mmCIF file of C-alpha atoms in Angstrom:
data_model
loop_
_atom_site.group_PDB
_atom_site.id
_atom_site.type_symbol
_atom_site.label_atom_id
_atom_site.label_comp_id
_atom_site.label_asym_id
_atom_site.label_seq_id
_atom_site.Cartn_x
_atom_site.Cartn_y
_atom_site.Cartn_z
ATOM 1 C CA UNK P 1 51.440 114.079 183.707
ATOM 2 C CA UNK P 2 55.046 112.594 183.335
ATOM 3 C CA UNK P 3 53.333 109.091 182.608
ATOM 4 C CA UNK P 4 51.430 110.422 179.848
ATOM 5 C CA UNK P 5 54.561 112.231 178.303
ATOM 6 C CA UNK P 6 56.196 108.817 178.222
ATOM 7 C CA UNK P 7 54.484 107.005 175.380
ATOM 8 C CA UNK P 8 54.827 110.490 173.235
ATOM 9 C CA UNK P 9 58.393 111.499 173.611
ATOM 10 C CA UNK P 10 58.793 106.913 172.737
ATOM 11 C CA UNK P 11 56.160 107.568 169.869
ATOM 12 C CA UNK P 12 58.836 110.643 168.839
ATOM 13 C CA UNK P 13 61.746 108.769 168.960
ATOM 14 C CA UNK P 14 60.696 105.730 166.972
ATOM 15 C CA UNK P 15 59.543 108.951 163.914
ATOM 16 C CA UNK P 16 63.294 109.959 163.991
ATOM 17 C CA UNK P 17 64.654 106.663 163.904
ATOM 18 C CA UNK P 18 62.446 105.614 161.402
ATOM 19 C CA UNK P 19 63.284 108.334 158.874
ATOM 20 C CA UNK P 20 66.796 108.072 159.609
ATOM 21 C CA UNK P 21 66.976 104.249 158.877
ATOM 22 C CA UNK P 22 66.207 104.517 155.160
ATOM 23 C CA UNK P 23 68.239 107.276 154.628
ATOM 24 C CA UNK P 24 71.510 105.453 156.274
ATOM 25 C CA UNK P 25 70.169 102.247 153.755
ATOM 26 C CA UNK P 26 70.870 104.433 151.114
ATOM 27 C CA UNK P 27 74.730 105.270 151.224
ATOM 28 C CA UNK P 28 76.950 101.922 149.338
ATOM 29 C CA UNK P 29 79.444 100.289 151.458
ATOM 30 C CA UNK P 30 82.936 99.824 149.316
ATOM 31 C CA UNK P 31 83.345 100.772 145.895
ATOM 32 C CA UNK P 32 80.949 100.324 143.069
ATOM 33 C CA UNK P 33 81.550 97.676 140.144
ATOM 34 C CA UNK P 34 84.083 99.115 137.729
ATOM 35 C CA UNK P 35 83.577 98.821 133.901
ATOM 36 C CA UNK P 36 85.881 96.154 132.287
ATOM 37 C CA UNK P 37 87.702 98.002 129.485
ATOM 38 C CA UNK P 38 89.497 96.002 126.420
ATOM 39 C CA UNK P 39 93.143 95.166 126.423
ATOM 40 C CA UNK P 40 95.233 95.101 123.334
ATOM 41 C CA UNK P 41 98.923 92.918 123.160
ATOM 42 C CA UNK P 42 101.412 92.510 120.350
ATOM 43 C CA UNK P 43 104.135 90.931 118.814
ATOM 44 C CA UNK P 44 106.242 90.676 115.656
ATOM 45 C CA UNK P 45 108.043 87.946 114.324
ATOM 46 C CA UNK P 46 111.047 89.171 114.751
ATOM 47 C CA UNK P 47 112.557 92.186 116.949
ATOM 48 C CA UNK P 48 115.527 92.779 114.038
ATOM 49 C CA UNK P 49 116.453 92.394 111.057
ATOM 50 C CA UNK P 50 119.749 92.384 109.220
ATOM 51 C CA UNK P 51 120.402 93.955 105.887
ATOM 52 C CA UNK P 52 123.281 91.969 104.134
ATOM 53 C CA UNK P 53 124.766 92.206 100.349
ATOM 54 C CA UNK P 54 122.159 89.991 98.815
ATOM 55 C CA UNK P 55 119.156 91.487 100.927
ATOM 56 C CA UNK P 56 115.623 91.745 98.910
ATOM 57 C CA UNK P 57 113.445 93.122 101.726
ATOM 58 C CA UNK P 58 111.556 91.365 103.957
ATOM 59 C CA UNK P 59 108.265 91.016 105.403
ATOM 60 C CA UNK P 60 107.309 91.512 109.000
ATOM 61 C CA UNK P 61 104.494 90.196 110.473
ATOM 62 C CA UNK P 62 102.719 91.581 113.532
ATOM 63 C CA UNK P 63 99.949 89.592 115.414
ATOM 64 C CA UNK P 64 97.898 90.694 118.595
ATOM 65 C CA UNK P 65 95.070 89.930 120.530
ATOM 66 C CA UNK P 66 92.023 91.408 122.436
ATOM 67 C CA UNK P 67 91.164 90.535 125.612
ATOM 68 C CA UNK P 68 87.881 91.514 127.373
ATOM 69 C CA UNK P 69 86.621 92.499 123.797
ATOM 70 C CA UNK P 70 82.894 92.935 123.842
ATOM 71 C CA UNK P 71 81.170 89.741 121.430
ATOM 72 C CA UNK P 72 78.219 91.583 120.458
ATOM 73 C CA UNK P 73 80.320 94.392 119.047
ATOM 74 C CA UNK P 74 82.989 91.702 117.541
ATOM 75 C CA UNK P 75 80.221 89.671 115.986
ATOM 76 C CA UNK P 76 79.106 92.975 114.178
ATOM 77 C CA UNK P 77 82.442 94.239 113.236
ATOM 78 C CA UNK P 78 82.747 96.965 115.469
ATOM 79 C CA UNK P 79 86.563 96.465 116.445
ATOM 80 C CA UNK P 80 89.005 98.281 113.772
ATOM 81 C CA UNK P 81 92.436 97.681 114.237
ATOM 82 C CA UNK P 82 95.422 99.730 112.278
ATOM 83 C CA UNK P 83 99.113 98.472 112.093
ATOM 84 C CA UNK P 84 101.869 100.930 111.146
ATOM 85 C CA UNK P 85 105.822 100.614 110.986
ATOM 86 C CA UNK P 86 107.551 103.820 110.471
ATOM 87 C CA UNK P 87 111.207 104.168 110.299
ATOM 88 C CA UNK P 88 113.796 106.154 111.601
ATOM 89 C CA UNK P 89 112.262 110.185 111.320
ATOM 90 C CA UNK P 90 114.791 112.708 109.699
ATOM 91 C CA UNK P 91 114.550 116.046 107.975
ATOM 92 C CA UNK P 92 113.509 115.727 104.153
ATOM 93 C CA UNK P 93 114.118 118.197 101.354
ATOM 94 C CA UNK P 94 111.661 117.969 98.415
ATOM 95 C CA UNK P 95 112.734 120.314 95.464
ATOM 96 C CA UNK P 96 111.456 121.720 92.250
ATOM 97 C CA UNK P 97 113.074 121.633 88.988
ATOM 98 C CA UNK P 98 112.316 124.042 86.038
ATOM 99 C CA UNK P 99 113.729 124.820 82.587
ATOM 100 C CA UNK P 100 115.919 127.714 82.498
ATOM 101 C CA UNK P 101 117.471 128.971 79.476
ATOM 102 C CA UNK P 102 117.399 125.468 78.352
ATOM 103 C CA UNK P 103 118.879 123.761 81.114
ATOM 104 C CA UNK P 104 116.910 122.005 84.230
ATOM 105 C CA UNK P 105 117.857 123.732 87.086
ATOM 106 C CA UNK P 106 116.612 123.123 90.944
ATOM 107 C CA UNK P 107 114.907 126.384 91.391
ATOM 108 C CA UNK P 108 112.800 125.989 94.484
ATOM 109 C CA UNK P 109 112.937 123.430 97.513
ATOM 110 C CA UNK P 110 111.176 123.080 100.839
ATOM 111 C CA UNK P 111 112.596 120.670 103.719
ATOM 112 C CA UNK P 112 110.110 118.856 106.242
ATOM 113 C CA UNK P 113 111.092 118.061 109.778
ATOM 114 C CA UNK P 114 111.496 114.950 111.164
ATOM 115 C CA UNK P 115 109.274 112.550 108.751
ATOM 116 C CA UNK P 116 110.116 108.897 108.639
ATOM 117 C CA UNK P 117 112.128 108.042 106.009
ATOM 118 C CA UNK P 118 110.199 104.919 105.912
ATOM 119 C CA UNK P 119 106.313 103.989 106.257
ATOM 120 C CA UNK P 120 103.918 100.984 106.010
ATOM 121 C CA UNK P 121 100.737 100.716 106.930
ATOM 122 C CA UNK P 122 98.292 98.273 107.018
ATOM 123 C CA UNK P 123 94.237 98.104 108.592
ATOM 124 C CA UNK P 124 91.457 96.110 108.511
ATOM 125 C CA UNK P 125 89.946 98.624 105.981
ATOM 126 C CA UNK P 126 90.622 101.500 104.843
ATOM 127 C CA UNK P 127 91.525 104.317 107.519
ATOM 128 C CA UNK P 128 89.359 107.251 106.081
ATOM 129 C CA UNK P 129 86.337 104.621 106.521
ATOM 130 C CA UNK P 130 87.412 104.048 110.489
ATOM 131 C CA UNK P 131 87.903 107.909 111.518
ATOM 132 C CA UNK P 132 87.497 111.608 109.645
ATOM 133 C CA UNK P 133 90.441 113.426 108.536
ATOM 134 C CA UNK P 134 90.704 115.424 110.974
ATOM 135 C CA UNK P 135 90.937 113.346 113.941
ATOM 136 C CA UNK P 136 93.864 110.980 111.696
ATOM 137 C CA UNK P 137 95.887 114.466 110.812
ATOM 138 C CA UNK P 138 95.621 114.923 114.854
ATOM 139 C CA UNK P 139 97.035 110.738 115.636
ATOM 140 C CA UNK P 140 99.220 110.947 112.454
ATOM 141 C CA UNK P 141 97.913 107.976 111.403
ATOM 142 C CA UNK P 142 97.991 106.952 107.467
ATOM 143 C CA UNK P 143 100.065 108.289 104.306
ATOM 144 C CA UNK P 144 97.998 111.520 103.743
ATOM 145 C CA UNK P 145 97.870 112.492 107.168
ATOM 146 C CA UNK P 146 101.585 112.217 108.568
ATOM 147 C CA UNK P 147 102.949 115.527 109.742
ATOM 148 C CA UNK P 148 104.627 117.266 107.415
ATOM 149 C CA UNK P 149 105.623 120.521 108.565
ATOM 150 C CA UNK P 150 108.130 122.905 106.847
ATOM 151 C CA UNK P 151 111.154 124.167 108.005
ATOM 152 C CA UNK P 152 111.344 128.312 107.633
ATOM 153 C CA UNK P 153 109.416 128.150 104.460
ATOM 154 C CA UNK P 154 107.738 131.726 103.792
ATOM 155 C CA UNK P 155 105.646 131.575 100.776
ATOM 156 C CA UNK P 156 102.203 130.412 99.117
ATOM 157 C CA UNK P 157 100.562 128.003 101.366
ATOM 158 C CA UNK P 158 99.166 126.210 97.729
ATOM 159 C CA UNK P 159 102.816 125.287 97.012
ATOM 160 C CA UNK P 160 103.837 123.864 100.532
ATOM 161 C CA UNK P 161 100.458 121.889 99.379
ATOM 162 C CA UNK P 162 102.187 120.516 96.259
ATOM 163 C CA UNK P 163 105.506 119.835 97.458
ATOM 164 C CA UNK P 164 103.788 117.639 100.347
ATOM 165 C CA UNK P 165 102.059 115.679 97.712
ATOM 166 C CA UNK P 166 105.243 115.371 95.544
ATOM 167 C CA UNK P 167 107.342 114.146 98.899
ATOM 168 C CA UNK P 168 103.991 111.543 99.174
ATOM 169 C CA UNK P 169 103.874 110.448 95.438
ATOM 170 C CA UNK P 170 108.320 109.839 95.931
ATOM 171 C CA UNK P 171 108.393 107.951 98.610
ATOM 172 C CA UNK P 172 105.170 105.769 97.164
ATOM 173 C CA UNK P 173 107.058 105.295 93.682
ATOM 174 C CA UNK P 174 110.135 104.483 95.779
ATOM 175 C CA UNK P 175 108.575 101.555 97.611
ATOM 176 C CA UNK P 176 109.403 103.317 101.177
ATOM 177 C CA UNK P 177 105.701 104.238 101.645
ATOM 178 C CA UNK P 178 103.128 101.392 101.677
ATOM 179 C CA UNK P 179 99.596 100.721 102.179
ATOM 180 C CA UNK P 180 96.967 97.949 102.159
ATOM 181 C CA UNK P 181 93.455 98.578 102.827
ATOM 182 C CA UNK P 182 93.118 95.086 103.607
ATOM 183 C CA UNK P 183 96.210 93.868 105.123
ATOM 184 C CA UNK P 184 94.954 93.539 108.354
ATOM 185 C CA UNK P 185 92.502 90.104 109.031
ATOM 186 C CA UNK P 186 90.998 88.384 112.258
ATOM 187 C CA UNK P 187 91.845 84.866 112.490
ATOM 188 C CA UNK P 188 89.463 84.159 115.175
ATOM 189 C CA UNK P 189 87.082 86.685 117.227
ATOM 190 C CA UNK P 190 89.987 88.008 119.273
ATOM 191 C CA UNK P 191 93.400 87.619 117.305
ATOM 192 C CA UNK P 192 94.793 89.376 114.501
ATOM 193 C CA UNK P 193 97.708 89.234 111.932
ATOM 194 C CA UNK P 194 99.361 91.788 109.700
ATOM 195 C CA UNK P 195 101.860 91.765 107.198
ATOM 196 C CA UNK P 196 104.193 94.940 106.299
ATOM 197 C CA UNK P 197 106.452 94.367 103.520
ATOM 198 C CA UNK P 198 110.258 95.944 104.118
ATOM 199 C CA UNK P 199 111.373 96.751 100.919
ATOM 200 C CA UNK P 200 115.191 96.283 99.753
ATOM 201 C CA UNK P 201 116.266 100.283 100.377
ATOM 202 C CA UNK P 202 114.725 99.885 103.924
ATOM 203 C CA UNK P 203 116.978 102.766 105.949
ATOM 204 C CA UNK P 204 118.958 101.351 109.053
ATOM 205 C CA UNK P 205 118.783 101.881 112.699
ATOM 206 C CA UNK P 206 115.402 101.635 114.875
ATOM 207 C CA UNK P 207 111.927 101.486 113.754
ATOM 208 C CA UNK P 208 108.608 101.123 115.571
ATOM 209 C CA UNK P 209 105.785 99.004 115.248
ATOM 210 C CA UNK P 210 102.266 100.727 116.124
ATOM 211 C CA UNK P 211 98.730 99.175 116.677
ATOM 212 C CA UNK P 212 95.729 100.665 117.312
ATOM 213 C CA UNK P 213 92.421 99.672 118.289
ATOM 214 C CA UNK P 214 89.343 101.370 117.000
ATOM 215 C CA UNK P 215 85.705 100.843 118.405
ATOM 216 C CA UNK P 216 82.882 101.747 116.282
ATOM 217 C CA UNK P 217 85.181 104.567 115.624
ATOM 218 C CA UNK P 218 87.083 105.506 118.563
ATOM 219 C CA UNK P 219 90.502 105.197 119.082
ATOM 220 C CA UNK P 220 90.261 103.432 122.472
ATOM 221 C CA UNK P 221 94.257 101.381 122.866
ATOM 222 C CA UNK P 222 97.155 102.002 121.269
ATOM 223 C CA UNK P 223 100.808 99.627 121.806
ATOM 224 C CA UNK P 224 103.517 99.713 120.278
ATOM 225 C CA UNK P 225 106.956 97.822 119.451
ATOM 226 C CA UNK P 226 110.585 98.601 118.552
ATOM 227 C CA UNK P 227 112.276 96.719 115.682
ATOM 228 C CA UNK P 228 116.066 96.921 114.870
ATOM 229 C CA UNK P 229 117.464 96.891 111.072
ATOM 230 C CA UNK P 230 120.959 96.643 111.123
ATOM 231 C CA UNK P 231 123.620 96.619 108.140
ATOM 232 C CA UNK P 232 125.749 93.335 108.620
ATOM 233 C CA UNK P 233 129.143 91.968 106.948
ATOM 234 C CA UNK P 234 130.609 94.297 103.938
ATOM 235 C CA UNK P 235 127.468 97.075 104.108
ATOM 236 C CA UNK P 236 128.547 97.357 107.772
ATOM 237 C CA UNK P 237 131.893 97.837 107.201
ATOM 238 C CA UNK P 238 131.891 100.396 104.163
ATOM 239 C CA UNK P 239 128.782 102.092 106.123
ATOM 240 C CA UNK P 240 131.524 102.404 109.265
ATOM 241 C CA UNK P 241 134.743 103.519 107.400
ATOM 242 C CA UNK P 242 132.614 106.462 105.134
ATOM 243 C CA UNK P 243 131.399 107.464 108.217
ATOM 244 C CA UNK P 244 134.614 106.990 110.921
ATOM 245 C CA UNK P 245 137.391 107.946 108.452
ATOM 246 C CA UNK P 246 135.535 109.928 105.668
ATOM 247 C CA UNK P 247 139.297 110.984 104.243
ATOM 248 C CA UNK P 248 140.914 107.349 103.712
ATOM 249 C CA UNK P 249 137.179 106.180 102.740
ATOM 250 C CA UNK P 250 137.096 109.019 99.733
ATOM 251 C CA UNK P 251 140.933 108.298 98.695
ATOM 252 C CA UNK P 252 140.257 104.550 98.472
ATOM 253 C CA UNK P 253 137.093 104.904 96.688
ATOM 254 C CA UNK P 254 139.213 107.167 94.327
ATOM 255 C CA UNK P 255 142.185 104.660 94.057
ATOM 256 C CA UNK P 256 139.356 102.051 92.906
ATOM 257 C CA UNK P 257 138.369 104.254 90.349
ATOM 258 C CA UNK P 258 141.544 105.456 88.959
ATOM 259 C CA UNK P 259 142.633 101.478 89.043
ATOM 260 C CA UNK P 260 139.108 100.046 87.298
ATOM 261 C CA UNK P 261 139.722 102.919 84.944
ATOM 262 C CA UNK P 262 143.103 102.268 83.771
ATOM 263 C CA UNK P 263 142.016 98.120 83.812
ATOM 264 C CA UNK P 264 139.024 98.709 81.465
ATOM 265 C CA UNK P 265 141.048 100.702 79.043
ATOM 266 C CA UNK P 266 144.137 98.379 78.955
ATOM 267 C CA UNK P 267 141.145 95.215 78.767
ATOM 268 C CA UNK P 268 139.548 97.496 75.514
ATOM 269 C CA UNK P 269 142.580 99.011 74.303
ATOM 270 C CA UNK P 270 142.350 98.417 70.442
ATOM 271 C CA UNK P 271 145.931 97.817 69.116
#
């Protein structure tokens, strides 16, 4: 009887193993493959500029690359990429003038919170074409979508509406906000240029240089770089005095005054 249970309990045995074995086949051993993701660097031609007494602006050119980019979606066009510079941020008051009782008068006036004072921006087409609105209002990324939030401002939401679009249409006419649709070109499958203009009433002190990559869409890397403008020579000097000794600054600037004043009208002095 214990011969014949032999070849069963073997027979048994050999079932368990064999419906274990595929079972332990299935668990992986290590780590999967990982996805490779893109990688995004930059640079700019120059990490600071200097603003002296016959300063016109200048242009600054940023340039990056793509690494791991996918070419199928770079053959089709799929890879967006969006340059900004914005400038120092401070608090901005925009305010309204109206005629009363024949005189212009500043009647009403709302101030933003830190905005930059300046802002260029340039993409490989236009931004509203890359993402919707509402994602850009949430990045802050293009002219119409920078945060502009008002400071204790109770009243008609309609006229924090216009004075946002009058701060806008200011700093366009004033050459501190730019844009270009196009400024933004691939000059081979992975490497990129862009050229912001700095225009001659650039504000000193730090400003930052941001790039972001879209994919069909998505905002998938973002860098970014610091660039110095800095005042140099006389600017520097007056800039330092008005704000170091504000009293002897405002008696000089009267003594030059009083002195041109007095020169002119002994130069013109009809005898």
């Amino acid at each position: 009887m214990t011969i014949r249970l032999i070849p069963c309990l073997a027979a048994l045995l050999l079932a368990i193993l064999g419906w274990a074995e595929p079972a332990a086949a299935q668990v992986p051993i290590g780590p999967g493959p990982s996805p490779v993701r893109e990688g995004l660097e930059i640079g700019t031609s120059t990490s600071e500029i200097a603003i002296t007494s016959d300063f016109r602006g200048a242009d600054l050119t940023v340039f990056g690359a793509l690494t791991n980019a996918d070419e199928l979606f770079l053959a089709i066009g799929q890879y967006d990429v969006v340059v900004t510079l914005e400038g120092p941020r401070d608090a901005a008051t925009v305010r309204r003038k109206e005629r009363v009782f024949g005189i212009w008068m500043n009647t009403q006036s709302v101030t933003f919170e830190q905005v930059p004072e300046s802002y260029s921006m340039a993409s490989t087409r236009p931004v509203e074409d890359i993402q919707g609105p509402t994602s850009l209002t949430r990045m802050g990324v293009g002219l119409d979508h920078l945060a502009l939030s008002p400071i204790g401002y109770v009243g008609n939401a309609l006229a924090v509406a216009d004075f946002r679009e009058a701060y806008r249409r200011l700093k366009l006419s004033s050459g501190l906000y730019q844009r270009d649709s196009a400024g933004v070109r691939f000059v081979s499958p992975s490497l990129f240029r862009a050229t912001l203009r700095l225009p001659a009433n650039v504000p000193d002190g730090v400003h930052v240089a941001h790039a972001y990559l879209f994919k069909s869409g998505e905002l998938i890397l973002q860098r970014e770089l610091p660039l110095r403008v800095v005042k140099t020579g006389l600017e520097q000097t007056i800039t330092d005095a008005a704000h170091q000794q504000p009293l002897a600054y405002g008696l000089v600037c009267v003594l030059v005054a009083l002195v041109t004043g007095w020169g002119a009208s002994v130069l013109f002095r009809k005898d």
